[in-house]
PDB file of C-alpha atoms in Angstrom:
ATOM      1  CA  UNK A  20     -63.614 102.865 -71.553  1.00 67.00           C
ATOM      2  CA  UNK A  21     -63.378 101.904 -75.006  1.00 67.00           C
ATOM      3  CA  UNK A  22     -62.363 105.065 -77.407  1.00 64.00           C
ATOM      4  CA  UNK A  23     -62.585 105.101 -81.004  1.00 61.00           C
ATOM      5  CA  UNK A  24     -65.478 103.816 -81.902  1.00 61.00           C
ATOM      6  CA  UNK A  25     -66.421 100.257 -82.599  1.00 65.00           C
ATOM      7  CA  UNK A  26     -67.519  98.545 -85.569  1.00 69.00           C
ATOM      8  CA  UNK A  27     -69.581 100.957 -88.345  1.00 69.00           C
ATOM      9  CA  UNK A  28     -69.309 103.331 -85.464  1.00 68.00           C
ATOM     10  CA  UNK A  29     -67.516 105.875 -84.013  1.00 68.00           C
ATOM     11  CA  UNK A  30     -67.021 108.148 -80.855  1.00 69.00           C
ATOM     12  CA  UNK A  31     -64.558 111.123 -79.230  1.00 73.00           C
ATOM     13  CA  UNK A  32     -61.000 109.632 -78.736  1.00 76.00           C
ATOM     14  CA  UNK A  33     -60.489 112.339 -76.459  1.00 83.00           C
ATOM     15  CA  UNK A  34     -61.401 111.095 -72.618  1.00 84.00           C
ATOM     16  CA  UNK A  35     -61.586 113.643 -69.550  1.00 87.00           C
ATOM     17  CA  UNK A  36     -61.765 112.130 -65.893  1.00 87.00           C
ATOM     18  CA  UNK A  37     -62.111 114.213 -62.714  1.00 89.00           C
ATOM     19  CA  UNK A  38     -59.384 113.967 -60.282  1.00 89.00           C
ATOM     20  CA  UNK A  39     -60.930 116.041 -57.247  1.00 89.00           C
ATOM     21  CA  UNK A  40     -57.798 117.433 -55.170  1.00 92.00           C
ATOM     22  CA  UNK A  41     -55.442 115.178 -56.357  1.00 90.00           C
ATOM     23  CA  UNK A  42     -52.211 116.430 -57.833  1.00 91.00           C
ATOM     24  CA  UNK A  43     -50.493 113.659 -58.618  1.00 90.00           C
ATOM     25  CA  UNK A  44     -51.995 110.144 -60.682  1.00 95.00           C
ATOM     26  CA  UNK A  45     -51.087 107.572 -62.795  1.00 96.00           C
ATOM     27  CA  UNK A  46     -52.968 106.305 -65.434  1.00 94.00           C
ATOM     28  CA  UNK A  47     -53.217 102.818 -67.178  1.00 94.00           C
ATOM     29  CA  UNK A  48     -54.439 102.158 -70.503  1.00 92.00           C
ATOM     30  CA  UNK A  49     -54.599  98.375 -71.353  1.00 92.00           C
ATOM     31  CA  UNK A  50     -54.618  98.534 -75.621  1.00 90.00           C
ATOM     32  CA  UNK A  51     -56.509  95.571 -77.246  1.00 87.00           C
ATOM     33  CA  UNK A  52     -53.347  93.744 -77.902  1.00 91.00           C
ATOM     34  CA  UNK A  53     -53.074  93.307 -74.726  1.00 92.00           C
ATOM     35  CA  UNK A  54     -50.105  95.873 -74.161  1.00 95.00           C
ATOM     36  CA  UNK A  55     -50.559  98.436 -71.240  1.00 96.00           C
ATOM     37  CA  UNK A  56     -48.960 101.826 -71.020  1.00 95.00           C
ATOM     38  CA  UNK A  57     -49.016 103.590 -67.409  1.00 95.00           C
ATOM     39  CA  UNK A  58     -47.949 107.157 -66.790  1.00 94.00           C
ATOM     40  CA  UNK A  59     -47.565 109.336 -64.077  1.00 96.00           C
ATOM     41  CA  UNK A  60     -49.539 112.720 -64.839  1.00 95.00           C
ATOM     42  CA  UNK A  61     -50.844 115.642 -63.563  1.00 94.00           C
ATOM     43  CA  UNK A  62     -54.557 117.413 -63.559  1.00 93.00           C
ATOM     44  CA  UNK A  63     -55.484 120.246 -66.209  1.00 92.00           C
ATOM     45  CA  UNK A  64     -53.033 118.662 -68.413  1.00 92.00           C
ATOM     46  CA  UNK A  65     -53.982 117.273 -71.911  1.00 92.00           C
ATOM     47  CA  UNK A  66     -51.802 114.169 -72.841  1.00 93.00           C
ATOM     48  CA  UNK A  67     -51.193 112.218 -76.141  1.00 91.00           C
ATOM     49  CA  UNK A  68     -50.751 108.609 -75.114  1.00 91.00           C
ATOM     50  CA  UNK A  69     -49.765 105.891 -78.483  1.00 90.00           C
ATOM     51  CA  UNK A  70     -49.364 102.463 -77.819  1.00 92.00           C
ATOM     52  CA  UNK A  71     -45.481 102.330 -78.960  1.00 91.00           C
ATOM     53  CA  UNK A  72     -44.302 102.944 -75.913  1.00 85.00           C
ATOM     54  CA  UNK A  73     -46.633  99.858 -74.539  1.00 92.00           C
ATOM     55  CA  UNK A  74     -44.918  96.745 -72.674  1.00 93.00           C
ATOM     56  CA  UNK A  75     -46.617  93.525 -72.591  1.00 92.00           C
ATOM     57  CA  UNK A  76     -48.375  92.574 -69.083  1.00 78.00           C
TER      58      UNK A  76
END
């Protein structure tokens, strides 16, 4: 999923997934630099995620 819109666009930067039962996931987000972020979180939860905390993979 690509958030934020592309070039003379633009669309929600806010993303919502369905996680059935589960109470416990972790999440990935690969940034176009190439850095990738992955957190552990939790359903019904709204979470801020900024690439500074990134590593390179």
């Amino acid at each position: 999923m690509t958030a934020g819109g592309y070039y003379l666009s633009g669309s929600d930067t806010q993303l919502t997934f369905a996680t059935g039962r589960d109470t416990a996931l972790t999440l990935e987000v690969r940034w176009r630099s190439g850095r990738l972020s992955t957190l552990s979180v939790r359903p019904n939860r709204l979470y801020e995620i900024d690439e500074s905390g990134a590593r390179a993979w």
